N, CA, C and O atoms as a printed pandas DataFrame, in Angstrom:
     atom_number atom_name residue_name chain_id  residue_number  x_coord  y_coord  z_coord
0              1         N          MET        A               1    0.641   -1.272    0.000
1              2        CA          MET        A               1   -0.271   -0.254   -0.013
2              3         C          MET        A               1    1.041    1.371    0.069
3              4         O          MET        A               1    0.986    2.484   -0.452
4              5         N          LYS        A               2    1.799    0.877    0.746
5              6        CA          LYS        A               2    2.853    2.486    0.477
6              7         C          LYS        A               2    3.339    2.809   -0.325
7              8         O          LYS        A               2    3.803    3.949   -0.352
8              9         N          GLU        A               3    3.505    1.626   -1.744
9             10        CA          GLU        A               3    4.096    1.901   -2.553
10            11         C          GLU        A               3    3.288    2.261   -3.700
11            12         O          GLU        A               3    3.853    2.642   -4.725
12            13         N          ARG        A               4    1.574    2.152   -3.617
13            14        CA          ARG        A               4    0.713    2.690   -4.236
14            15         C          ARG        A               4    0.753    4.090   -4.375
15            16         O          ARG        A               4    0.872    4.728   -5.421
16            17         N          TYR        A               5    0.620    4.599   -2.971
17            18        CA          TYR        A               5    0.359    6.293   -2.426
18            19         C          TYR        A               5    1.972    6.924   -2.225
19            20         O          TYR        A               5    2.182    7.997   -1.659
20            21         N          SER        A               6    2.474    6.518   -2.490
21            22        CA          SER        A               6    4.132    6.994   -2.332
22            23         C          SER        A               6    4.016    8.337   -3.246
23            24         O          SER        A               6    4.465    9.400   -2.815
24            25         N          ASN        A               7    3.480    8.260   -4.353
25            26        CA          ASN        A               7    3.881    9.490   -5.286
26            27         C          ASN        A               7    2.630   10.295   -4.954
27            28         O          ASN        A               7    2.522   11.325   -5.618
28            29         N          ILE        A               8    1.838   10.096   -4.232
29            30        CA          ILE        A               8    0.846   11.094   -3.311
30            31         C          ILE        A               8    1.492   11.843   -2.573
31            32         O          ILE        A               8    1.505   13.069   -2.456
32            33         N          ASN        A               9    2.098   10.941   -2.018
33            34        CA          ASN        A               9    2.873   11.676   -0.054
34            35         C          ASN        A               9    3.963   13.316   -1.119
35            36         O          ASN        A               9    4.050   14.529   -0.927
36            37         N          GLU        A              10    4.626   12.209   -2.305
37            38        CA          GLU        A              10    6.088   12.896   -2.321
38            39         C          GLU        A              10    4.930   14.464   -3.296
39            40         O          GLU        A              10    5.140   15.617   -2.920
40            41         N          THR        A              11    4.121   14.266   -4.158
41            42        CA          THR        A              11    3.708   15.285   -4.684
42            43         C          THR        A              11    2.199   15.948   -4.503
43            44         O          THR        A              11    1.611   16.835   -5.122
44            45         N          GLY        A              12    1.800   15.025   -3.249
45            46        CA          GLY        A              12    0.826   15.863   -3.089
46            47         C          GLY        A              12   -0.617   15.446   -4.148
47            48         O          GLY        A              12   -1.776   15.459   -3.734
48            49         N          SER        A              13   -0.271   15.153   -5.325
49            50        CA          SER        A              13   -1.457   14.571   -6.092
50            51         C          SER        A              13   -1.821   13.883   -6.093
51            52         O          SER        A              13   -1.126   13.169   -5.370
52            53         N          ILE        A              14   -3.089   13.014   -6.641
53            54        CA          ILE        A              14   -3.270   11.554   -7.162
54            55         C          ILE        A              14   -3.050   11.401   -8.843
55            56         O          ILE        A              14   -3.562   10.537   -9.554
56            57         N          TYR        A              15   -2.011   12.645   -9.327
57            58        CA          TYR        A              15   -1.789   12.267  -10.634
58            59         C          TYR        A              15   -0.457   12.070  -10.511
59            60         O          TYR        A              15    0.113   12.752   -9.659
60            61         N          ASP        A              16    0.213   11.266  -11.182
61            62        CA          ASP        A              16    1.369   10.578  -11.430
62            63         C          ASP        A              16    2.499   11.745  -12.457
63            64         O          ASP        A              16    2.284   11.798  -13.668
64            65         N          LYS        A              17    3.132   12.218  -12.120
65            66        CA          LYS        A              17    4.035   13.533  -13.079
66            67         C          LYS        A              17    4.207   12.410  -14.461
67            68         O          LYS        A              17    3.883   12.777  -15.591
68            69         N          LYS        A              18    4.533   11.587  -14.299
69            70        CA          LYS        A              18    5.457   10.842  -15.412
70            71         C          LYS        A              18    4.075   10.110  -16.388
71            72         O          LYS        A              18    4.265    9.695  -17.532
72            73         N          SER        A              19    2.802   10.057  -15.744
73            74        CA          SER        A              19    2.200    9.342  -16.608
74            75         C          SER        A              19    1.099   10.746  -17.123
75            76         O          SER        A              19    1.194   11.965  -16.980
76            77         N          THR        A              20   -0.021    9.771  -17.825
77            78        CA          THR        A              20   -1.367   10.577  -18.114
78            79         C          THR        A              20   -2.268   10.075  -17.343
79            80         O          THR        A              20   -3.229   10.806  -17.102
80            81         N          GLU        A              21   -2.243    8.800  -16.774
81            82        CA          GLU        A              21   -3.470    8.441  -16.219
82            83         C          GLU        A              21   -3.694    8.442  -14.667
83            84         O          GLU        A              21   -2.813    8.224  -13.836
84            85         N          ILE        A              22   -4.944    8.707  -14.417
85            86        CA          ILE        A              22   -4.810    9.114  -12.546
86            87         C          ILE        A              22   -5.161    7.581  -12.081
87            88         O          ILE        A              22   -5.868    6.720  -12.607
88            89         N          LYS        A              23   -4.315    7.593  -10.780
89            90        CA          LYS        A              23   -4.019    6.647   -9.764
90            91         C          LYS        A              23   -5.516    6.444   -9.069
91            92         O          LYS        A              23   -6.538    7.019   -9.446
92            93         N          ASP        A              24   -5.419    5.505   -7.975
93            94        CA          ASP        A              24   -6.600    5.350   -7.404
94            95         C          ASP        A              24   -6.758    6.552   -6.391
95            96         O          ASP        A              24   -5.754    6.992   -5.831
96            97         N          GLU        A              25   -7.939    7.057   -6.163
97            98        CA          GLU        A              25   -8.031    8.283   -4.995
98            99         C          GLU        A              25   -7.519    7.358   -3.487
99           100         O          GLU        A              25   -7.379    6.212   -3.059
100          101         N          ASN        A              26   -7.390    8.668   -3.139
101          102        CA          ASN        A              26   -6.424    8.070   -1.776
102          103         C          ASN        A              26   -7.703    8.006   -0.641
103          104         O          ASN        A              26   -8.292    8.918   -0.062
104          105         N          PRO        A              27   -7.846    6.736   -0.591
105          106        CA          PRO        A              27   -8.548    6.330    0.591
106          107         C          PRO        A              27   -9.534    7.048    1.530
107          108         O          PRO        A              27  -10.746    7.176    1.705
108          109         N          PHE        A              28   -8.026    7.554    2.178
109          110        CA          PHE        A              28   -8.481    8.749    3.568
110          111         C          PHE        A              28   -8.972    9.559    3.495
111          112         O          PHE        A              28   -9.510    9.950    4.531
112          113         N          GLN        A              29   -9.180   10.571    1.954
113          114        CA          GLN        A              29   -9.747   11.264    1.924
114          115         C          GLN        A              29  -11.364   11.400    1.498
115          116         O          GLN        A              29  -12.000   12.414    1.213
116          117         N          ASN        A              30  -11.868    9.739    1.571
117          118        CA          ASN        A              30  -13.311    9.944    1.420
118          119         C          ASN        A              30  -13.585    9.717    3.145
119          120         O          ASN        A              30  -14.606   10.240    3.593
120          121         N          THR        A              31  -12.846    9.085    3.934
121          122        CA          THR        A              31  -13.115    9.563    5.095
122          123         C          THR        A              31  -12.997   10.829    5.232
123          124         O          THR        A              31  -14.029   11.483    5.382
124          125         N          ARG        A              32  -12.083   11.302    5.221
125          126        CA          ARG        A              32  -11.931   13.075    5.976
126          127         C          ARG        A              32  -13.568   13.807    5.252
127          128         O          ARG        A              32  -14.306   14.410    6.031
128          129         N          ARG        A              33  -13.996   13.656    3.680
129          130        CA          ARG        A              33  -15.201   14.277    3.935
130          131         C          ARG        A              33  -16.361   13.353    4.306
131          132         O          ARG        A              33  -17.479   13.865    4.250
132          133         N          GLU        A              34  -16.266   11.975    4.703
133          134        CA          GLU        A              34  -17.265   11.607    5.739
134          135         C          GLU        A              34  -17.481   12.314    7.029
135          136         O          GLU        A              34  -18.493   12.774    7.558
136          137         N          LEU        A              35  -15.974   12.256    7.452
137          138        CA          LEU        A              35  -15.989   13.180    8.630
138          139         C          LEU        A              35  -16.203   14.840    8.648
139          140         O          LEU        A              35  -16.963   15.259    9.520
140          141         N          TYR        A              36  -15.648   15.718    7.835
141          142        CA          TYR        A              36  -16.204   17.004    7.480
142          143         C          TYR        A              36  -18.028   16.664    7.388
143          144         O          TYR        A              36  -18.604   17.154    8.359
144          145         N          GLN        A              37  -18.645   16.182    6.742
145          146        CA          GLN        A              37  -20.080   16.233    6.451
146          147         C          GLN        A              37  -20.736   15.789    8.151
147          148         O          GLN        A              37  -21.597   16.451    8.731
148          149         N          ASP        A              38  -20.024   14.431    8.746
149          150        CA          ASP        A              38  -20.745   14.183   10.231
150          151         C          ASP        A              38  -20.544   15.471   10.976
151          152         O          ASP        A              38  -21.557   16.100   11.281
152          153         N          GLU        A              39  -19.437   15.913   11.286
153          154        CA          GLU        A              39  -19.244   17.156   12.139
154          155         C          GLU        A              39  -20.043   18.138   11.678
155          156         O          GLU        A              39  -20.567   18.723   12.626
156          157         N          LEU        A              40  -20.450   18.690   10.341
157          158        CA          LEU        A              40  -21.861   19.578    9.556
158          159         C          LEU        A              40  -23.297   19.223   10.167
159          160         O          LEU        A              40  -24.176   20.020   10.497
160          161         N          ASN        A              41  -23.311   17.969   10.228
161          162        CA          ASN        A              41  -24.580   17.151   10.562
162          163         C          ASN        A              41  -24.477   17.478   11.900
163          164         O          ASN        A              41  -25.336   18.315   12.175
164          165         N          ASP        A              42  -23.685   17.131   13.003
165          166        CA          ASP        A              42  -23.620   16.749   14.260
166          167         C          ASP        A              42  -23.895   18.619   15.089
167          168         O          ASP        A              42  -24.409   18.772   16.197
168          169         N          ASN        A              43  -23.449   19.664   14.281
169          170        CA          ASN        A              43  -23.247   20.943   14.395
170          171         C          ASN        A              43  -24.666   21.471   14.303
171          172         O          ASN        A              43  -25.079   22.395   15.004
172          173         N          LYS        A              44  -25.573   20.662   13.164
173          174        CA          LYS        A              44  -26.413   21.268   12.657
174          175         C          LYS        A              44  -27.519   20.365   14.000
175          176         O          LYS        A              44  -28.379   21.002   14.608
176          177         N          GLU        A              45  -27.402   19.640   14.125
177          178        CA          GLU        A              45  -28.286   18.807   15.342
178          179         C          GLU        A              45  -28.301   19.545   16.443
179          180         O          GLU        A              45  -29.382   20.011   16.803
180          181         N          SER        A              46  -26.637   19.907   17.508
181          182        CA          SER        A              46  -26.251   20.687   18.432
182          183         C          SER        A              46  -27.275   22.129   18.496
183          184         O          SER        A              46  -27.852   22.458   19.533
184          185         N          GLU        A              47  -27.387   22.972   17.083
185          186        CA          GLU        A              47  -27.989   23.916   17.275
186          187         C          GLU        A              47  -29.454   23.739   16.646
187          188         O          GLU        A              47  -30.017   24.799   16.375
188          189         N          ASN        A              48  -30.093   22.657   16.396
189          190        CA          ASN        A              48  -31.544   22.456   16.611
190          191         C          ASN        A              48  -31.745   22.168   17.941
191          192         O          ASN        A              48  -32.724   22.794   18.347
192          193         N          ARG        A              49  -31.046   21.234   19.113
193          194        CA          ARG        A              49  -30.779   21.057   20.533
194          195         C          ARG        A              49  -30.580   22.131   20.907
195          196         O          ARG        A              49  -30.858   22.034   22.102
196          197         N          SER        A              50  -30.156   23.568   20.657
197          198        CA          SER        A              50  -29.786   23.923   21.727
198          199         C          SER        A              50  -31.107   25.181   21.284
199          200         O          SER        A              50  -31.386   25.930   22.220
200          201         N          GLU        A              51  -31.680   25.360   20.310
201          202        CA          GLU        A              51  -32.967   26.160   20.246
202          203         C          GLU        A              51  -34.108   25.508   20.604
203          204         O          GLU        A              51  -35.051   26.276   20.795
204          205         N          GLU        A              52  -34.419   23.969   20.811
205          206        CA          GLU        A              52  -34.911   23.439   21.831
206          207         C          GLU        A              52  -35.061   23.811   23.286
207          208         O          GLU        A              52  -36.162   24.048   23.784
208          209         N          ARG        A              53  -33.950   23.856   23.939
209          210        CA          ARG        A              53  -33.731   23.994   25.092
210          211         C          ARG        A              53  -34.090   25.908   25.414
211          212         O          ARG        A              53  -34.560   26.341   26.465
212          213         N          ASN        A              54  -33.770   26.617   24.391
213          214        CA          ASN        A              54  -33.694   28.029   24.671
214          215         C          ASN        A              54  -35.068   27.952   25.016
215          216         O          ASN        A              54  -35.441   28.027   26.187
216          217         N          LYS        A              55  -36.166   27.743   23.646
217          218        CA          LYS        A              55  -37.726   27.761   23.664
218          219         C          LYS        A              55  -38.221   27.143   25.222
219          220         O          LYS        A              55  -39.191   27.640   25.794
220          221         N          GLU        A              56  -37.664   26.340   25.644
221          222        CA          GLU        A              56  -38.140   25.180   27.293
222          223         C          GLU        A              56  -37.328   26.386   28.286
223          224         O          GLU        A              56  -38.087   26.676   29.211
224          225         N          ASN        A              57  -36.609   26.816   28.330
225          226        CA          ASN        A              57  -35.660   27.878   29.400
226          227         C          ASN        A              57  -36.727   28.992   29.570
227          228         O          ASN        A              57  -36.962   29.519   30.658
228          229         N          LYS        A              58  -37.571   29.418   28.009
229          230        CA          LYS        A              58  -38.257   30.793   28.147
230          231         C          LYS        A              58  -39.682   30.308   28.616
231          232         O          LYS        A              58  -40.476   31.161   29.012
232          233         N          ARG        A              59  -40.028   29.041   28.590
233          234        CA          ARG        A              59  -41.144   29.004   29.458
234          235         C          ARG        A              59  -41.124   28.996   31.007
235          236         O          ARG        A              59  -40.318   28.219   31.517
236          237         N          PRO        A              60  -41.928   29.779   31.865
237          238        CA          PRO        A              60  -42.155   29.940   33.390
238          239         C          PRO        A              60  -42.050   28.309   33.703
239          240         O          PRO        A              60  -42.307   27.454   32.856
240          241         N          LEU        A              61  -41.664   28.050   34.951
241          242        CA          LEU        A              61  -42.050   27.181   35.300
242          243         C          LEU        A              61  -43.171   27.342   36.322
243          244         O          LEU        A              61  -43.851   26.350   36.580
244          245         N          TYR        A              62  -43.418   28.477   36.913
245          246        CA          TYR        A              62  -44.591   28.994   37.568
246          247         C          TYR        A              62  -45.331   29.959   36.765
247          248         O          TYR        A              62  -44.917   30.495   35.737
248          249         N          SER        A              63  -46.658   30.162   37.419
249          250        CA          SER        A              63  -46.839   31.344   36.995
250          251         C          SER        A              63  -46.674   32.032   37.268
251          252         O          SER        A              63  -47.153   32.265   38.377
252          253         N          GLU        A              64  -45.692   33.331   36.503
253          254        CA          GLU        A              64  -44.985   34.508   36.852
254          255         C          GLU        A              64  -45.434   35.426   37.655
255          256         O          GLU        A              64  -44.660   35.990   38.430
256          257         N          PRO        A              65  -46.643   35.705   37.611
257          258        CA          PRO        A              65  -47.072   36.710   38.838
258          259         C          PRO        A              65  -46.935   36.241   40.449
259          260         O          PRO        A              65  -46.574   36.878   41.439
260          261         N          ALA        A              66  -47.350   34.942   40.291
261          262        CA          ALA        A              66  -47.701   33.897   41.810
262          263         C          ALA        A              66  -46.180   33.681   42.392
263          264         O          ALA        A              66  -45.969   33.630   43.604
264          265         N          TYR        A              67  -45.009   33.542   41.280
265          266        CA          TYR        A              67  -43.970   33.289   41.741
266          267         C          TYR        A              67  -43.225   34.395   42.095
267          268         O          TYR        A              67  -42.583   34.358   43.145
268          269         N          SER        A              68  -43.203   35.637   41.201
269          270        CA          SER        A              68  -42.594   36.694   41.771
270          271         C          SER        A              68  -43.086   37.356   43.699
271          272         O          SER        A              68  -42.431   37.794   44.645
272          273         N          SER        A              69  -44.122   37.156   43.516
273          274        CA          SER        A              69  -44.982   37.897   44.458
274          275         C          SER        A              69  -43.883   37.035   46.189
275          276         O          SER        A              69  -43.188   37.356   47.153
276          277         N          GLU        A              70  -44.497   35.836   45.474
277          278        CA          GLU        A              70  -43.836   34.799   46.806
278          279         C          GLU        A              70  -42.358   35.023   46.890
279          280         O          GLU        A              70  -41.879   35.184   48.012
280          281         N          TYR        A              71  -41.130   35.070   45.242
281          282        CA          TYR        A              71  -39.921   35.168   45.360
282          283         C          TYR        A              71  -40.104   36.485   46.480
283          284         O          TYR        A              71  -39.710   36.360   47.640
284          285         N          ARG        A              72  -40.756   37.763   45.978
285          286        CA          ARG        A              72  -40.586   39.142   47.263
286          287         C          ARG        A              72  -40.643   38.917   48.159
287          288         O          ARG        A              72  -39.855   39.437   48.949
288          289         N          GLU        A              73  -41.532   38.079   48.561
289          290        CA          GLU        A              73  -41.782   37.912   50.239
290          291         C          GLU        A              73  -40.759   37.104   50.978
291          292         O          GLU        A              73  -40.619   37.300   52.185
292          293         N          ALA        A              74  -40.028   36.207   50.349
293          294        CA          ALA        A              74  -39.140   35.503   50.891
294          295         C          ALA        A              74  -37.624   36.689   50.843
295          296         O          ALA        A              74  -36.961   36.924   51.853
296          297         N          MET        A              75  -37.434   37.077   49.971
297          298        CA          MET        A              75  -36.052   37.846   50.440
298          299         C          MET        A              75  -36.616   38.872   51.166
299          300         O          MET        A              75  -35.791   39.198   52.019
300          301         N          GLN        A              76  -37.840   39.695   51.271
301          302        CA          GLN        A              76  -38.046   41.014   51.997
302          303         C          GLN        A              76  -37.747   40.159   53.691
303          304         O          GLN        A              76  -37.446   40.758   54.724
304          305         N          LYS        A              77  -37.920   38.808   53.562
305          306        CA          LYS        A              77  -38.198   37.927   55.493
306          307         C          LYS        A              77  -36.812   38.315   55.528
307          308         O          LYS        A              77  -36.333   39.006   56.427
308          309         N          MET        A              78  -35.924   37.689   54.157
309          310        CA          MET        A              78  -34.938   37.292   54.455
310          311         C          MET        A              78  -33.390   38.788   55.216
311          312         O          MET        A              78  -32.672   38.964   56.200
312          313         N          LYS        A              79  -33.739   39.467   53.805
313          314        CA          LYS        A              79  -33.229   40.475   54.302
314          315         C          LYS        A              79  -33.577   41.148   55.896
315          316         O          LYS        A              79  -32.808   41.759   56.638
316          317         N          SER        A              80  -34.762   40.852   56.067
317          318        CA          SER        A              80  -35.438   41.915   57.513
318          319         C          SER        A              80  -34.903   40.692   58.304
319          320         O          SER        A              80  -34.909   41.068   59.476
320          321         N          ARG        A              81  -34.327   39.089   58.240
321          322        CA          ARG        A              81  -34.286   38.998   59.400
322          323         C          ARG        A              81  -32.482   38.567   59.402
323          324         O          ARG        A              81  -31.894   37.775   60.138
324          325         N          SER        A              82  -31.781   39.688   57.946
325          326        CA          SER        A              82  -30.239   39.545   58.128
326          327         C          SER        A              82  -30.283   40.750   58.948
327          328         O          SER        A              82  -29.432   40.714   59.836
328          329         N          ARG        A              83  -31.029   41.854   58.941
329          330        CA          ARG        A              83  -30.849   43.086   59.350
330          331         C          ARG        A              83  -30.722   42.499   60.560
331          332         O          ARG        A              83  -29.598   42.205   60.966
332          333         N          GLU        A              84  -32.268   42.146   61.591
333          334        CA          GLU        A              84  -31.699   41.741   63.054
334          335         C          GLU        A              84  -30.885   41.099   63.341
335          336         O          GLU        A              84  -30.356   41.411   64.408
336          337         N          LEU        A              85  -30.303   39.858   62.601
337          338        CA          LEU        A              85  -29.388   39.342   62.874
338          339         C          LEU        A              85  -27.619   40.839   63.098
339          340         O          LEU        A              85  -26.753   41.190   63.900
340          341         N          ASP        A              86  -28.123   41.102   61.784
341          342        CA          ASP        A              86  -26.578   42.687   62.255
342          343         C          ASP        A              86  -26.441   43.139   63.296
343          344         O          ASP        A              86  -25.444   43.135   64.018
344          345         N          GLU        A              87  -28.305   43.938   63.593
345          346        CA          GLU        A              87  -28.350   44.975   65.524
346          347         C          GLU        A              87  -28.262   43.636   66.432
347          348         O          GLU        A              87  -28.167   44.145   67.549
348          349         N          ILE        A              88  -28.247   42.823   66.549
349          350        CA          ILE        A              88  -27.989   41.757   67.228
350          351         C          ILE        A              88  -26.086   41.895   67.383
351          352         O          ILE        A              88  -25.445   42.465   68.266
352          353         N          LYS        A              89  -25.714   41.333   66.477
353          354        CA          LYS        A              89  -25.004   41.067   66.542
354          355         C          LYS        A              89  -23.789   42.873   66.873
355          356         O          LYS        A              89  -22.832   42.724   67.633
356          357         N          LYS        A              90  -23.914   43.649   66.534
357          358        CA          LYS        A              90  -23.718   45.461   66.571
358          359         C          LYS        A              90  -23.666   45.314   67.942
359          360         O          LYS        A              90  -22.631   45.568   68.559
360          361         N          GLY        A              91  -24.992   44.808   68.656
361          362        CA          GLY        A              91  -25.461   45.384   70.546
362          363         C          GLY        A              91  -24.561   44.009   70.816
363          364         O          GLY        A              91  -23.860   44.356   71.767
364          365         N          GLN        A              92  -24.232   42.755   70.523
365          366        CA          GLN        A              92  -23.662   41.971   71.606
366          367         C          GLN        A              92  -21.748   42.464   71.341
367          368         O          GLN        A              92  -20.951   42.088   72.201
368          369         N          GLU        A              93  -21.274   43.215   70.222
369          370        CA          GLU        A              93  -20.123   43.718   69.894
370          371         C          GLU        A              93  -19.990   45.171   70.928
371          372         O          GLU        A              93  -18.909   45.451   71.447
372          373         N          LEU        A              94  -20.878   45.785   71.079
373          374        CA          LEU        A              94  -21.172   47.013   72.059
374          375         C          LEU        A              94  -20.970   46.676   73.504
375          376         O          LEU        A              94  -20.067   47.243   74.118
376          377         N          GLU        A              95  -21.894   45.621   74.215
377          378        CA          GLU        A              95  -22.064   45.220   74.983
378          379         C          GLU        A              95  -20.791   44.550   75.420
379          380         O          GLU        A              95  -20.691   44.515   76.646
380          381         N          LEU        A              96  -19.618   43.914   74.650
381          382        CA          LEU        A              96  -18.455   43.250   74.786
382          383         C          LEU        A              96  -17.449   44.367   75.248
383          384         O          LEU        A              96  -16.926   44.510   76.353
384          385         N          SER        A              97  -17.314   45.148   74.065
385          386        CA          SER        A              97  -16.389   46.328   74.353
386          387         C          SER        A              97  -16.928   47.208   75.644
387          388         O          SER        A              97  -16.055   48.000   75.998
388          389         N          LYS        A              98  -17.740   47.261   76.184
389          390        CA          LYS        A              98  -18.453   47.890   77.513
390          391         C          LYS        A              98  -17.650   47.173   78.325
391          392         O          LYS        A              98  -16.703   47.615   78.976
392          393         N          MET        A              99  -18.113   45.846   78.271
393          394        CA          MET        A              99  -17.563   45.123   79.232
394          395         C          MET        A              99  -16.033   45.027   79.789
395          396         O          MET        A              99  -15.537   45.029   80.916
396          397         N          LEU        A             100  -15.381   44.920   78.097
397          398        CA          LEU        A             100  -13.825   44.775   78.251
398          399         C          LEU        A             100  -13.045   46.696   78.765
399          400         O          LEU        A             100  -12.025   46.892   79.426
400          401         N          GLU        A             101  -13.768   47.521   78.301
401          402        CA          GLU        A             101  -13.565   48.684   79.392
402          403         C          GLU        A             101  -13.648   48.515   80.664
403          404         O          GLU        A             101  -12.827   48.936   81.479
404          405         N          GLN        A             102  -14.641   47.891   80.908
405          406        CA          GLN        A             102  -14.997   48.079   82.381
406          407         C          GLN        A             102  -13.680   47.388   83.711
407          408         O          GLN        A             102  -13.281   47.651   84.845
408          409         N          LYS        A             103  -13.365   46.062   82.229
409          410        CA          LYS        A             103  -12.310   45.656   83.352
410          411         C          LYS        A             103  -10.898   46.076   83.555
411          412         O          LYS        A             103  -10.171   45.993   84.545
412          413         N          ARG        A             104  -10.621   46.736   81.886
413          414        CA          ARG        A             104   -9.306   47.526   81.997
414          415         C          ARG        A             104   -9.539   48.882   82.571
415          416         O          ARG        A             104   -8.485   49.517   82.608
416          417         N          GLN        A             105  -10.834   49.708   83.153
417          418        CA          GLN        A             105  -10.928   50.570   83.989
418          419         C          GLN        A             105  -10.376   49.728   85.297
419          420         O          GLN        A             105   -9.231   49.888   85.721
420          421         N          PHE        A             106  -11.399   48.739   85.934
421          422        CA          PHE        A             106  -11.283   47.988   87.217
422          423         C          PHE        A             106   -9.851   48.068   87.357
423          424         O          PHE        A             106   -9.410   49.057   87.943
424          425         N          LYS        A             107   -9.047   47.199   86.921
425          426        CA          LYS        A             107   -7.731   46.432   86.832
426          427         C          LYS        A             107   -6.656   48.345   86.515
427          428         O          LYS        A             107   -5.642   48.485   87.198
428          429         N          ILE        A             108   -7.009   49.409   85.623
429          430        CA          ILE        A             108   -6.513   50.604   86.384
430          431         C          ILE        A             108   -6.602   50.999   87.741
431          432         O          ILE        A             108   -5.692   51.222   88.540
432          433         N          GLN        A             109   -7.875   51.056   87.890
433          434        CA          GLN        A             109   -8.246   51.321   89.339
434          435         C          GLN        A             109   -7.707   50.500   90.779
435          436         O          GLN        A             109   -7.509   50.985   91.893
436          437         N          ARG        A             110   -7.557   49.129   90.330
437          438        CA          ARG        A             110   -7.011   48.481   91.323
438          439         C          ARG        A             110   -5.323   48.571   91.421
439          440         O          ARG        A             110   -4.693   48.548   92.479
440          441         N          GLN        A             111   -4.892   48.650   90.411
441          442        CA          GLN        A             111   -2.934   48.935   90.192
442          443         C          GLN        A             111   -3.457   50.719   91.042
443          444         O          GLN        A             111   -3.193   50.689   92.244
444          445         N          ARG        A             112   -3.963   51.813   90.678
445          446        CA          ARG        A             112   -3.590   52.419   91.705
446          447         C          ARG        A             112   -3.903   52.513   93.378
447          448         O          ARG        A             112   -3.305   53.213   94.195
448          449         N          ASN        A             113   -4.947   51.653   93.598
449          450        CA          ASN        A             113   -5.153   51.265   94.514
450          451         C          ASN        A             113   -3.938   50.876   95.389
451          452         O          ASN        A             113   -3.441   51.440   96.364
452          453         N          LEU        A             114   -3.619   49.753   94.748
453          454        CA          LEU        A             114   -2.339   49.291   95.629
454          455         C          LEU        A             114   -1.268   49.752   95.611
455          456         O          LEU        A             114   -0.483   49.232   96.403
456          457         N          LYS        A             115   -0.778   50.798   94.819
457          458        CA          LYS        A             115    0.054   51.954   95.028
458          459         C          LYS        A             115   -0.095   52.536   95.944
459          460         O          LYS        A             115    0.664   52.469   96.910
460          461         N          ARG        A             116   -0.853   53.074   95.895
461          462        CA          ARG        A             116   -1.427   54.101   97.166
462          463         C          ARG        A             116   -1.229   53.603   98.490
463          464         O          ARG        A             116   -0.623   54.262   99.335
464          465         N          LYS        A             117   -1.975   51.851   98.836
465          466        CA          LYS        A             117   -1.462   51.280  100.138
466          467         C          LYS        A             117   -0.233   51.268  100.121
467          468         O          LYS        A             117    0.123   51.578  101.257
468          469         N          GLN        A             118    0.970   51.019   99.243
469          470        CA          GLN        A             118    2.350   50.733   99.299
470          471         C          GLN        A             118    2.796   52.228   99.828
471          472         O          GLN        A             118    3.458   52.353  100.859
472          473         N          ASN        A             119    2.393   53.301   99.065
473          474        CA          ASN        A             119    3.070   54.508   99.684
474          475         C          ASN        A             119    2.850   54.912  100.660
475          476         O          ASN        A             119    3.654   55.605  101.284
476          477         N          PHE        A             120    1.024   54.415  101.320
477          478        CA          PHE        A             120    1.233   54.601  102.330
478          479         C          PHE        A             120    1.843   53.864  103.814
479          480         O          PHE        A             120    2.195   54.447  104.840
480          481         N          ARG        A             121    1.832   52.733  103.592
481          482        CA          ARG        A             121    2.502   52.060  104.288
482          483         C          ARG        A             121    4.154   52.222  104.587
483          484         O          ARG        A             121    4.810   51.946  105.592
484          485         N          LYS        A             122    4.581   52.844  103.155
485          486        CA          LYS        A             122    6.084   53.298  103.066
486          487         C          LYS        A             122    6.111   54.495  104.424
487          488         O          LYS        A             122    6.939   54.549  105.334
488          489         N          ALA        A             123    5.033   55.299  104.214
489          490        CA          ALA        A             123    4.697   56.708  104.822
490          491         C          ALA        A             123    4.772   56.491  106.022
491          492         O          ALA        A             123    5.307   57.284  106.798
492          493         N          LEU        A             124    4.253   55.390  106.373
493          494        CA          LEU        A             124    3.965   54.997  107.890
494          495         C          LEU        A             124    5.518   54.244  108.527
495          496         O          LEU        A             124    5.669   54.205  109.749
496          497         N          LYS        A             125    6.181   53.898  107.961
497          498        CA          LYS        A             125    7.557   53.453  108.663
498          499         C          LYS        A             125    8.440   54.433  108.684
499          500         O          LYS        A             125    9.179   54.529  109.663
500          501         N          ASN        A             126    8.559   55.551  107.375
501          502        CA          ASN        A             126    9.717   56.523  107.629
502          503         C          ASN        A             126    9.065   56.726  108.842
503          504         O          ASN        A             126    9.526   57.514  109.667
């Protein structure tokens, strides 16, 4: 088979330059044509399928007015709940910061009292 198509590979043609007769057609060329045609058919089928899908997607799953009102209500509930949670979180953070500040003030006051006691004891000893 190599010998038969060796001139095709060399010249890129099915014609032999030395003779005027046509050699057998390259068998792989038919398969290329078939593959190309199959690819075109596949493209057409996929376009048809995508058009069908688009038509299906355009149809609403629920009646639009009812769906949109339910959706809006649910979204409003979620937003109000998230606002409530944010307010609760802010309140907790504020309480925590107040508690930490009180604790810090208490420590400072305690240190001052200890220093006063120490100074008072030193003054009594002298």
